[in-house]
Coordinates of C-alpha atoms in Angstrom, one line a residue:
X1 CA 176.9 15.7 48.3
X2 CA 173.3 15.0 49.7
X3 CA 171.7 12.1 48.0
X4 CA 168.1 12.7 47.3
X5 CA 166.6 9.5 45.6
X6 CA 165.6 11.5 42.7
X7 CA 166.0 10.6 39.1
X8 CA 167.4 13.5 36.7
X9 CA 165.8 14.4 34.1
X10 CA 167.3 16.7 31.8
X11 CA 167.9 19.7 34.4
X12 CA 164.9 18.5 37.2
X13 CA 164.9 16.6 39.3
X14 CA 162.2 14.1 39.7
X15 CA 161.1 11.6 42.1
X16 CA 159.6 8.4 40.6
X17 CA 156.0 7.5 42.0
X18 CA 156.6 3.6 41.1
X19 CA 157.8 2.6 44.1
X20 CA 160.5 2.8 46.1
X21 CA 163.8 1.0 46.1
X22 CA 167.0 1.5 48.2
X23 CA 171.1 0.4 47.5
X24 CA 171.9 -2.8 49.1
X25 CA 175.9 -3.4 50.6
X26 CA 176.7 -6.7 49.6
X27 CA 179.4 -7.0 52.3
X28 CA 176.9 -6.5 55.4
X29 CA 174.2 -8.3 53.0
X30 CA 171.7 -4.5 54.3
X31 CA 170.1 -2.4 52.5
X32 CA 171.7 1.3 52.3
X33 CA 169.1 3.4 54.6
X34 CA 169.2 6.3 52.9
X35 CA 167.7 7.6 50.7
X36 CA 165.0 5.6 48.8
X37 CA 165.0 5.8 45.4
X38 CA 161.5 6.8 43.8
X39 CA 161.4 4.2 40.9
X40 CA 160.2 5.4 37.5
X41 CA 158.3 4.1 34.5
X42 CA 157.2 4.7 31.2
X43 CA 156.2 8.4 32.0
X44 CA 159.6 9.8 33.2
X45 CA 161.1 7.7 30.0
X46 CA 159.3 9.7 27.4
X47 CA 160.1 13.6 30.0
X48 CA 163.9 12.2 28.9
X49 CA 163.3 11.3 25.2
X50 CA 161.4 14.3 24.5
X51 CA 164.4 16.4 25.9
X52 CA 167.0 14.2 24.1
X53 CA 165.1 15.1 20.9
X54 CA 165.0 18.2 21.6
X55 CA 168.5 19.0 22.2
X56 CA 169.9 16.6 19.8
X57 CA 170.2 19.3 17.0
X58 CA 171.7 22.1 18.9
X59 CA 174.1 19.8 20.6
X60 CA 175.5 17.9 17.8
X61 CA 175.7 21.3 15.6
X62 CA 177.8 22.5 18.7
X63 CA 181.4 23.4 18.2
X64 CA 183.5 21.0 18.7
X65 CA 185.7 22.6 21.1
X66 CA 182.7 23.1 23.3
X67 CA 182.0 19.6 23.1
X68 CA 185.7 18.4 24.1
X69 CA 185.6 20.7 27.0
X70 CA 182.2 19.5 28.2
X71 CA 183.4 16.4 28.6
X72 CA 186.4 17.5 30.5
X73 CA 184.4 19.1 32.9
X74 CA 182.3 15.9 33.5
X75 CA 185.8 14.4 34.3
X76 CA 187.2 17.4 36.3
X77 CA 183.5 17.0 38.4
X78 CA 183.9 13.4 39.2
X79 CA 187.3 13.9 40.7
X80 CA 185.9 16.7 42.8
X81 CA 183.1 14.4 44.2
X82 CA 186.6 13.1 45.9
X83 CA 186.2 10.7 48.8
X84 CA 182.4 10.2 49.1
X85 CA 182.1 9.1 45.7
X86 CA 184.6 5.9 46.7
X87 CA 183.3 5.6 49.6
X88 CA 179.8 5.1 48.4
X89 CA 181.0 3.2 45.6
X90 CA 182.3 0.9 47.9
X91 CA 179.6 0.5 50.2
X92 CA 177.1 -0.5 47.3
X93 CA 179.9 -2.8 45.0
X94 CA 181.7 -4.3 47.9
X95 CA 185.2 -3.5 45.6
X96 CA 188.1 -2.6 47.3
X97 CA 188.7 1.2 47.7
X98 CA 192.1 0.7 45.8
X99 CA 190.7 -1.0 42.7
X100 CA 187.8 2.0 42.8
X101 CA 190.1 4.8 42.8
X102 CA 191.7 3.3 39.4
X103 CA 188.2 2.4 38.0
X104 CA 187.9 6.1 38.9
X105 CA 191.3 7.0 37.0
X106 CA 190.2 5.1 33.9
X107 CA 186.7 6.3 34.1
X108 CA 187.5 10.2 34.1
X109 CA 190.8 9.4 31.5
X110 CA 188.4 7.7 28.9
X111 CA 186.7 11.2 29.2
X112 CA 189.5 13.2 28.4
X113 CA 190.3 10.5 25.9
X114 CA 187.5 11.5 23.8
X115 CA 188.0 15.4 24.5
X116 CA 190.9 14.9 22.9
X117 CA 189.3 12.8 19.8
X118 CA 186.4 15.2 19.4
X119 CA 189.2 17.9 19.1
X120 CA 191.0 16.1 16.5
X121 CA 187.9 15.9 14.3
X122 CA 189.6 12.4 12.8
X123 CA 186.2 10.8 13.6
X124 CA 184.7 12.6 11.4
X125 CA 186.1 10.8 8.8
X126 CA 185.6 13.7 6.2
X127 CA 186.4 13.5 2.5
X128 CA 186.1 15.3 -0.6
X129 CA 186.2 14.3 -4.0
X130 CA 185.9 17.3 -5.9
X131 CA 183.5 18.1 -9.0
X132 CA 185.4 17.2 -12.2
X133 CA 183.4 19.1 -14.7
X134 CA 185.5 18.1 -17.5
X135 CA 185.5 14.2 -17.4
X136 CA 184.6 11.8 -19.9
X137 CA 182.2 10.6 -21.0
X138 CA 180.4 11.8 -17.8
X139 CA 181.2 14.4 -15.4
X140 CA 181.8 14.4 -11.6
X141 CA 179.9 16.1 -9.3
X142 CA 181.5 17.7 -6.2
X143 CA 181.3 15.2 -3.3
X144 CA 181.8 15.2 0.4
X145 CA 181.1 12.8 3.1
X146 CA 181.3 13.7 6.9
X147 CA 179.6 11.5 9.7
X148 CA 176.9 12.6 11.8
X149 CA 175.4 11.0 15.2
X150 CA 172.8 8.5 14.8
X151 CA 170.7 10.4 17.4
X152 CA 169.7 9.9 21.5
X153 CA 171.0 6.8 22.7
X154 CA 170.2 5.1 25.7
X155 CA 173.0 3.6 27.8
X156 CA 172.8 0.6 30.4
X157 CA 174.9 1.3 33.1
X158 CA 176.8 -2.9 34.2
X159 CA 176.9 -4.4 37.6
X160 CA 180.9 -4.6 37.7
X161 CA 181.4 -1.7 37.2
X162 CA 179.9 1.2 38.9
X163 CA 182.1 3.7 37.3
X164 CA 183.4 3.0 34.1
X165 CA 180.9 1.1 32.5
X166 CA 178.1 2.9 34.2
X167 CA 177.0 6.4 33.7
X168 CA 179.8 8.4 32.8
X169 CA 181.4 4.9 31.4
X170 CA 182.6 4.6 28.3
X171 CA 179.3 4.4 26.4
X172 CA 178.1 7.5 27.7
X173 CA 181.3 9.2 27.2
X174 CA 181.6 8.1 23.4
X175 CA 178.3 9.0 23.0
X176 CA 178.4 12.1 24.3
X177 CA 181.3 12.8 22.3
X178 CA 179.9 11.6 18.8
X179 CA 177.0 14.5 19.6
X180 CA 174.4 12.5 20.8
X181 CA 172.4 13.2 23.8
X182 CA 172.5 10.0 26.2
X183 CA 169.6 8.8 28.3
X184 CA 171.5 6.3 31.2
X185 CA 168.9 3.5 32.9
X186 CA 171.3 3.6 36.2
X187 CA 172.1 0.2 37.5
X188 CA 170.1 -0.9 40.8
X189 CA 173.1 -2.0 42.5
X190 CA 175.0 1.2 42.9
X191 CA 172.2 3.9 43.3
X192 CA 173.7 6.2 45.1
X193 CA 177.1 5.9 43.1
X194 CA 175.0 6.5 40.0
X195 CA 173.0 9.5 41.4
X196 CA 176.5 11.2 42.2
X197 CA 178.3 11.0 39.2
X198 CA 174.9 11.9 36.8
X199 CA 175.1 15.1 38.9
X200 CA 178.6 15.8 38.3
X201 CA 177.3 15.3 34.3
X202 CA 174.0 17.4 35.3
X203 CA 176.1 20.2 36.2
X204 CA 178.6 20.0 33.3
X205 CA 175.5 20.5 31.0
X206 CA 174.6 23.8 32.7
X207 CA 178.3 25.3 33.2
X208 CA 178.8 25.1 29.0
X209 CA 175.2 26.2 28.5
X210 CA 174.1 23.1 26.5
X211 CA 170.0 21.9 25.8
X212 CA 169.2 20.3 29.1
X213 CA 168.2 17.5 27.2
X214 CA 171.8 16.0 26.3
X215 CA 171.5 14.0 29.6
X216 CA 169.1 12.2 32.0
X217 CA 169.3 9.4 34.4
X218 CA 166.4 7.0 34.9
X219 CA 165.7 5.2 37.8
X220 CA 163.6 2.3 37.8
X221 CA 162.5 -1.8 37.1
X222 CA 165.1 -3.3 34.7
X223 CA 162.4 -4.5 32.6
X224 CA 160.3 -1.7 32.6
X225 CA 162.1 1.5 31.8
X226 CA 164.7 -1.0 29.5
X227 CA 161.9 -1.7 27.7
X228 CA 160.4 1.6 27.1
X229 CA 163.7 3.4 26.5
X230 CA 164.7 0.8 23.8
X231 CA 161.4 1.0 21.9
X232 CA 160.5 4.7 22.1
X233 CA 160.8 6.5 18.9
X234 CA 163.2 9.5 19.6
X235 CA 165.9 6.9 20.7
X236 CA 168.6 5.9 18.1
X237 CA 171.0 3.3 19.7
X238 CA 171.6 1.0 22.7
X239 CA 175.1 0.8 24.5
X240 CA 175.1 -2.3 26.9
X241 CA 177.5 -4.4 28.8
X242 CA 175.7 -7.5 31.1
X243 CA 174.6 -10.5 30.7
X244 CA 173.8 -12.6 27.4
X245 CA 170.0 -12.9 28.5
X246 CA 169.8 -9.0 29.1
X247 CA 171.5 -8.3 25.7
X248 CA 169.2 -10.8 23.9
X249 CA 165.9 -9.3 25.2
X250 CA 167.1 -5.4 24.1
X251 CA 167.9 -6.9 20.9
X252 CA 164.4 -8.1 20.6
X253 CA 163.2 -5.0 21.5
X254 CA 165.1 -3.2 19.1
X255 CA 164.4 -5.0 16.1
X256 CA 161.0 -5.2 16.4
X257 CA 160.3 -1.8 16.4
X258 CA 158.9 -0.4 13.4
X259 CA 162.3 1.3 13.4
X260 CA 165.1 -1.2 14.3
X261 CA 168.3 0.4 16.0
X262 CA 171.4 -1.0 16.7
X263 CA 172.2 -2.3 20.1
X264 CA 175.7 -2.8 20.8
X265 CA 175.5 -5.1 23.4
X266 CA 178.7 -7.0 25.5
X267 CA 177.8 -9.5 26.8
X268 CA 179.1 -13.6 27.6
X269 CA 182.7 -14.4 27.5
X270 CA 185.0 -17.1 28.6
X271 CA 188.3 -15.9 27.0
X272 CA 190.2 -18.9 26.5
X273 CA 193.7 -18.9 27.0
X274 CA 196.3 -21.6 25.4
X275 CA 199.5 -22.8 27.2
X276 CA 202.1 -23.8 24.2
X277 CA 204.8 -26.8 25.2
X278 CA 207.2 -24.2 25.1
X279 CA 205.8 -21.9 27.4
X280 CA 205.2 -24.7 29.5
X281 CA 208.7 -26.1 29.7
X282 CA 210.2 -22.5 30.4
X283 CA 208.1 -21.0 32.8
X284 CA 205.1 -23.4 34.0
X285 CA 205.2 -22.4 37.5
X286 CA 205.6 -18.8 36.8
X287 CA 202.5 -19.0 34.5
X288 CA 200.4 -20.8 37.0
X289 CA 200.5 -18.3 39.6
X290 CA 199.9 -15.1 37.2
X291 CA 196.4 -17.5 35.9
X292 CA 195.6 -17.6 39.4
X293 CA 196.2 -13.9 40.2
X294 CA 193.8 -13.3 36.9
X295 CA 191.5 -15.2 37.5
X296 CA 190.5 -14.3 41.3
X297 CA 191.4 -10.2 40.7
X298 CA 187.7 -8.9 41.5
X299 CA 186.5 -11.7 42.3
X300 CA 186.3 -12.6 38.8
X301 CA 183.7 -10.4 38.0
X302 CA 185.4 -9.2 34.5
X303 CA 184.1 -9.9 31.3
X304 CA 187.6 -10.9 30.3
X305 CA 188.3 -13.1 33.0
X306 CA 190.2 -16.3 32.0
X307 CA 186.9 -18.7 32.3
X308 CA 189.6 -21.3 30.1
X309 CA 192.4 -23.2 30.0
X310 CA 193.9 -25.1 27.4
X311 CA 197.1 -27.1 26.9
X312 CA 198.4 -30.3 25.1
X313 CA 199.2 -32.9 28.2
X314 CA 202.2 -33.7 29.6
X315 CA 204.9 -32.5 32.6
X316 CA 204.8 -28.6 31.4
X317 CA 200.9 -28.8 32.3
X318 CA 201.3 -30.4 35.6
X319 CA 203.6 -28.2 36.7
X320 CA 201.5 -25.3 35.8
X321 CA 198.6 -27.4 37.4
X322 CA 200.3 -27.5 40.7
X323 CA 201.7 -23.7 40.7
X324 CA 198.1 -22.6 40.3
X325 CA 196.6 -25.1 42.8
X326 CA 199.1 -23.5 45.4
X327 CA 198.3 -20.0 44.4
X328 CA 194.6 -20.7 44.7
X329 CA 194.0 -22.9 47.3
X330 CA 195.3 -20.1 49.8
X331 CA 192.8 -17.2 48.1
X332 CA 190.4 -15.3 50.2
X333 CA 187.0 -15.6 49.2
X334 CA 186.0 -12.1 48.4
X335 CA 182.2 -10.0 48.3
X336 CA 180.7 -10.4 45.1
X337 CA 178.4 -7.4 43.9
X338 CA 175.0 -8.8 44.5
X339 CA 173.5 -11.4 46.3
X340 CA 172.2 -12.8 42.5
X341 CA 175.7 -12.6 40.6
X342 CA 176.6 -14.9 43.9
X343 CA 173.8 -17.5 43.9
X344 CA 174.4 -17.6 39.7
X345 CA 178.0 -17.7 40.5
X346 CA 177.1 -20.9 42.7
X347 CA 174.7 -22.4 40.6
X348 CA 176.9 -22.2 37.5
X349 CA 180.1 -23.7 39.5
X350 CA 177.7 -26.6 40.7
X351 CA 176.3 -27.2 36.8
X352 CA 180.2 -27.4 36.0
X353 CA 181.2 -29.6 38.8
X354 CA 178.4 -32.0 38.3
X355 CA 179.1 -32.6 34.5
X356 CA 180.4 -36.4 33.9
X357 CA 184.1 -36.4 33.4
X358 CA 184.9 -32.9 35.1
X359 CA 187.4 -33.0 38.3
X360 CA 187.2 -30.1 41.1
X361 CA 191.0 -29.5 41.2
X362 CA 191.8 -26.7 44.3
X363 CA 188.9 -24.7 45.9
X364 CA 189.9 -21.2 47.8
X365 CA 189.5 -20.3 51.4
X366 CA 186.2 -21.0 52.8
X367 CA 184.0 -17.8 53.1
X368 CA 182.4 -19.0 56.5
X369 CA 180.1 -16.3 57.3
X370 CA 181.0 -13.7 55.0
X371 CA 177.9 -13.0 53.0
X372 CA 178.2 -12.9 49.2
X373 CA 181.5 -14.2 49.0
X374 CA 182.8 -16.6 46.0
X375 CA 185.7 -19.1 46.3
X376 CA 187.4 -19.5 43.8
X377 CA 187.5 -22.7 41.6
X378 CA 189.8 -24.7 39.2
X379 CA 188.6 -27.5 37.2
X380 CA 189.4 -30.1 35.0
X381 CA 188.4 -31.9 32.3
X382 CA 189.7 -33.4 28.8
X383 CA 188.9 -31.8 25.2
X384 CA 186.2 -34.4 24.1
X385 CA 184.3 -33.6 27.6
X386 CA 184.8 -30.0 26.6
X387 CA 183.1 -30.7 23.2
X388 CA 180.3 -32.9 24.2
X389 CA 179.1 -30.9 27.0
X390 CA 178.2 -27.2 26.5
X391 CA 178.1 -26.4 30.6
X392 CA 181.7 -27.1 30.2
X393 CA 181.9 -23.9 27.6
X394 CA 179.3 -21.5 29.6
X395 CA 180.8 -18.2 31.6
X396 CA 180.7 -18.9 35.5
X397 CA 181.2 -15.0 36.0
X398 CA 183.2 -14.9 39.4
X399 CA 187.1 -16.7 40.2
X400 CA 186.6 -20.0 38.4
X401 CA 188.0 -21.6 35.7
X402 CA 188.3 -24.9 33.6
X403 CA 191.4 -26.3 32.3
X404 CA 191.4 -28.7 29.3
X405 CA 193.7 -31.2 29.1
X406 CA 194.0 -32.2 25.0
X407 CA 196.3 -34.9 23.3
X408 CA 197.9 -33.1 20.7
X409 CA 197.8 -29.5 18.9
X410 CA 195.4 -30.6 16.6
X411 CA 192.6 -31.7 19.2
X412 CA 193.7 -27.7 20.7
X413 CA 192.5 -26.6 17.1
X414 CA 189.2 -28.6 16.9
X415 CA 188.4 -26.7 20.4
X416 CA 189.6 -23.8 18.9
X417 CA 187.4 -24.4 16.1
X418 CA 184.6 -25.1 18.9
X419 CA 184.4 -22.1 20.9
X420 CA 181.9 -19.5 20.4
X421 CA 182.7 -15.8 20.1
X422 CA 185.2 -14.3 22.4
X423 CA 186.5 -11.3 24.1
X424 CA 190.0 -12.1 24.0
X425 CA 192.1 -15.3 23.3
X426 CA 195.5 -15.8 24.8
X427 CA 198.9 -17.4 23.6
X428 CA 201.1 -18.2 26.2
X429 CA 204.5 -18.9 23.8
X430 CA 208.0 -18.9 23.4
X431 CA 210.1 -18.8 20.1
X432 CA 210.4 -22.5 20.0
X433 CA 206.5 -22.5 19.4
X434 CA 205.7 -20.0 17.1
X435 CA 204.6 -23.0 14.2
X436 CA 201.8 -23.9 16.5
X437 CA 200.6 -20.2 17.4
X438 CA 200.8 -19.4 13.1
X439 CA 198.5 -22.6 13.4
X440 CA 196.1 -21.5 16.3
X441 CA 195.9 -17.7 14.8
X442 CA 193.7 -18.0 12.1
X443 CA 191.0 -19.6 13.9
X444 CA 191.3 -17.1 17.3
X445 CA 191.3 -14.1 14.7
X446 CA 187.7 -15.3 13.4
X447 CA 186.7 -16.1 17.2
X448 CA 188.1 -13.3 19.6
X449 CA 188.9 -9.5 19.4
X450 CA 192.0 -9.1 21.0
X451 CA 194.3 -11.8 20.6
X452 CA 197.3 -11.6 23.6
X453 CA 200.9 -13.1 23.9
X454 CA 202.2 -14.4 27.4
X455 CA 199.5 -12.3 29.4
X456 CA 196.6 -12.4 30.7
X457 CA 192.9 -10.7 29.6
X458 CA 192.4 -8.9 32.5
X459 CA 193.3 -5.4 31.8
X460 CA 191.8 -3.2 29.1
X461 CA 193.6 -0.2 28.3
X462 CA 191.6 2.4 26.7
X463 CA 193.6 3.7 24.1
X464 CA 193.1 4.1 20.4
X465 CA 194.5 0.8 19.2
X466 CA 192.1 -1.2 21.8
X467 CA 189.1 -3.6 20.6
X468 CA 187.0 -4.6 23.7
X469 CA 184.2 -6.7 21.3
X470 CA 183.9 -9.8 19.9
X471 CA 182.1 -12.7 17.9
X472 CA 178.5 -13.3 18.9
X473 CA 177.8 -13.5 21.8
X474 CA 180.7 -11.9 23.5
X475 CA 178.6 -9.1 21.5
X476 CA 176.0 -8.6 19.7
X477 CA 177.9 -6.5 16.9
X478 CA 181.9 -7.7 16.1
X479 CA 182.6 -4.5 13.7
X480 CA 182.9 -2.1 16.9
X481 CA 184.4 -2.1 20.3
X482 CA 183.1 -1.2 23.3
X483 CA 186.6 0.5 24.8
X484 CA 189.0 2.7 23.1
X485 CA 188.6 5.7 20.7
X486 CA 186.7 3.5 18.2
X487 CA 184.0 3.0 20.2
X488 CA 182.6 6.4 18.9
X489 CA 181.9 4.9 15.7
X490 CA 179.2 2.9 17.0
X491 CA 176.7 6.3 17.5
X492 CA 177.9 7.9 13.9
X493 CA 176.5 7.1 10.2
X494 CA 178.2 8.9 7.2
X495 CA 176.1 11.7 4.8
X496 CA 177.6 12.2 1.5
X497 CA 176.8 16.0 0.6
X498 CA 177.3 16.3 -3.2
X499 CA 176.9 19.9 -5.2
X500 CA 176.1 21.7 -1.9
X501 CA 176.9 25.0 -1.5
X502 CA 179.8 26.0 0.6
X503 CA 178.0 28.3 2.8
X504 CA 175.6 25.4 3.8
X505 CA 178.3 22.5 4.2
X506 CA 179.4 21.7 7.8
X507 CA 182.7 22.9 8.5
X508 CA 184.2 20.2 7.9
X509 CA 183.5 20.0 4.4
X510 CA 183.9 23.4 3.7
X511 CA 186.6 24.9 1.3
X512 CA 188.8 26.8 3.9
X513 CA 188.7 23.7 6.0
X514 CA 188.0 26.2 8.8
X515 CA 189.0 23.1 11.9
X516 CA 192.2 22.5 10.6
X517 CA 191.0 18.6 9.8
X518 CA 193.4 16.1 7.5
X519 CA 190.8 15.5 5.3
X520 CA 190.9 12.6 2.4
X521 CA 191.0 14.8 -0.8
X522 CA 190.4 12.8 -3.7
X523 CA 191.8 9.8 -2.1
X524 CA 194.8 11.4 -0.5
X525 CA 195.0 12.8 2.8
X526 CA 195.6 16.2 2.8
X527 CA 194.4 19.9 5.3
X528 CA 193.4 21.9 2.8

């Protein structure tokens, strides 16, 4: 595919007059030549809303068979970019080709995922309770409920990564498959990987004949088009995943509009994990070197990445101490995905480091000369350091961590009880401490949303049974999940439909039940 530099809009192409901007390759610390990105602004925002707008009705009123099978050609157009599109991938993100190619797989399979949810028509959510003419002392009138999409949403594309959290990622593709057109504000640090995949979405919108304006791709200062996506009237929603500043500052946005809309923002975690004494006595070493192969898998740039350790004292934590210090004091540094995640990765290890009562445990492999390259880190410190000094609970974002040494299980629960909002929590156990866990559960329930056993956060499989949110502010909304067939309930508000006539009831509703849905008919489910 020859990259152009142009934004999409709808189905033109346009070159932004706001300046120029080109990709950067964070291994070679160069810019990518070719080709320079024109940069957009507020103009080339409202081109896209108008179209989103526009198309918003005749999309969402589409069958929903066409709509699963637009989204499986979006995925069935990725894989055909083939090669280039890892290659280029690469060259902007500095990941390795082999942990592309599965961002790749998970990318087009959350596609097909939704396909396959839109077919189903359970999102929907439809149910009828039917007119009861005859009750007393008042009667019932015939009511239905279905969901609907909120409207256009814009989506954020994240730094880490370029495929499945960026513009066919999971927000766009839960969007999409909710019936709302999506507006993506590409990320600067993979420009080229961004330009090639909205294409491959470009293209999918012509091939099934849809409005052009179910999808554009902006181009342009963070700040700028963020701002003027976020505020302008035709746009319903927000999808973002970066940092907590960035998710703040949309919020603001969006809630002082005249309008508010919801912004379902990811955006800090440090997901904790706790080592029980059991665990510990059985399997220390064995734990200490799956931590350290966590924590430094992509250079740590996960939002799930085990920022935190915490364990009661004793022989079982020194011997997990010691397993991960060997494991990490041999690791590679490796290329983080800008020069500014590295120098914050930097400045946050130093603010850590620095804090009274905090010891640098193992450092990795020197970087040398490699440009943009983290080393990873293990700390520690003791639970009343952890408590007095907020540094000590902040995400480093790259392949550090802290480990807590408390004094019993009930110091573990007041820093439990401390922690903000998470991602995830971890249990490492065995059967000897399942008292403790049933003592440590309630609390992680109210604090993380995905609570694991003898594992580690790193991997989020999207499935239907997957929540990827959190407490404030690992997000900026805990009732939905970023990952998973749920998260196309963030983009959908229910319309109850009472004493309408058949003939002007969406299909769902209606009598014959024409798609085949299980519907909840007067409280039961039945397909009727």
């Amino acid at each position: 595919m020859n990259l152009t530099g142009e934004m999409l809009i709808g189905a033109s192409f346009v070159r932004g007059n706001q300046g120029t901007q080109r990709a950067f390759n964070p291994a070679t610390n160069q810019e990518i030549a070719e080709p320079a990105y024109g940069m957009g602004g507020a103009q080339e925002v409202e081109q896209a809303a108008a179209l989103a707008a526009k198309a918003f009705d005749a999309y969402r009123s589409a069958p929903l068979t066409k709509r699963a099978a637009f989204l499986e050609t979006i995925a069935d157009n990725i894989m055909a970019l083939g090669d280039a599109l890892i290659e280029r991938a690469h060259a902007e993100s500095g990941l390795p080709v082999a942990r592309l190619q599965g961002e790749r797989g998970r990318t087009v399979g959350q596609l097909r995922l939704f396909a396959q949810v839109v077919r189903d028509g359970h999102f929907l959510r439809a149910a009828i309770d039917p007119a009861l003419p005859g009750r007393e002392p008042l009667p019932r009138p015939d009511l239905r409920l279905a969901k609907i999409p909120l409207g256009p949403v814009a989506v954020f594309g994240a730094s880490n990564f370029p495929l499945a959290f960026s513009v066919a990622g999971g927000d766009t593709a839960s969007a999409l498959a909710a019936g709302a057109p999506v507006i993506v504000k590409a990320h600067s640090a993979h420009l080229g990987t961004s330009e090639m995949v909205g294409r491959a979405i470009q293209q999918a919108v012509a091939a099934h004949g849809l409005p052009e304006g179910v999808f554009s791709l902006l181009i342009g200062a963070g700040r700028q088009i963020g701002e003027a996506l976020v505020a302008h009237p035709a746009v319903k929603a927000v999808g973002f995943t970066g940092s907590r500043q960035g998710g703040l500052a949309l919020l603001k946005a969006a809630n002082s509009r005249p309008e508010p809309i919801p912004v379902y923002a990811e955006m800090s975690s440090i997901n904790p994990v706790f080592l029980l004494p059991g665990a510990l006595a059985s399997r220390a070493e064995a734990i200490g070197k799956a931590f350290a192969a966590s924590l430094t898998l992509g250079a740590g740039q996960f939002c799930t990445n085990p920022g935190l350790v915490l364990a009661v004292e004793g022989a079982g934590l020194d011997r997990f101490m010691a397993a991960a210090k060997e494991a990490l004091c041999g690791a590679a540094a490796q290329t983080m995905l800008t020069p500014g995640i590295h120098d914050a990765y930097r400045s946050s290890t130093s603010a850590v480091r620095s804090a009274e009562g905090v010891t640098e445990w193992v450092r990795g492999s020197d970087a040398g000369t490699q440009p943009n390259a983290a080393q990873a880190m293990l700390f520690v410190t003791d639970a009343a350091r952890l408590l007095a000094s907020p540094v000590l609970g902040g995400e480093m974002f790259g392949p550090a961590a802290v480990v807590v040494r408390a004094r019993s299980l009930d110091e573990l629960l007041q820093v439990a009880e401390h922690l903000e909002g998470q991602l995830t929590a971890t249990l490492h156990i065995d059967a000897a401490d399942s008292d403790d866990a049933r003592r440590l559960l309630p609390v992680l329930e109210r604090k993380a949303g995905r609570i694991l056993a003898n594992g580690f956060p790193t991997g989020v499989e999207v499935c239907h049974a997957m929540v990827h949110g959190g407490p404030f502010p690992s997000t900026s909304n805990a009732m939905y999940t970023s990952v998973g067939a749920t998260a196309i309930d963030r983009f959908l508000r229910p319309v109850c439909y009472q004493d309408l006539p058949q003939e002007l009831l969406p299909q769902a509703l209606q009598a014959s039940n024409p798609l085949r849905l299980w519907r909840l008919v007067d409280g039961a489910p039945a397909r009727m």
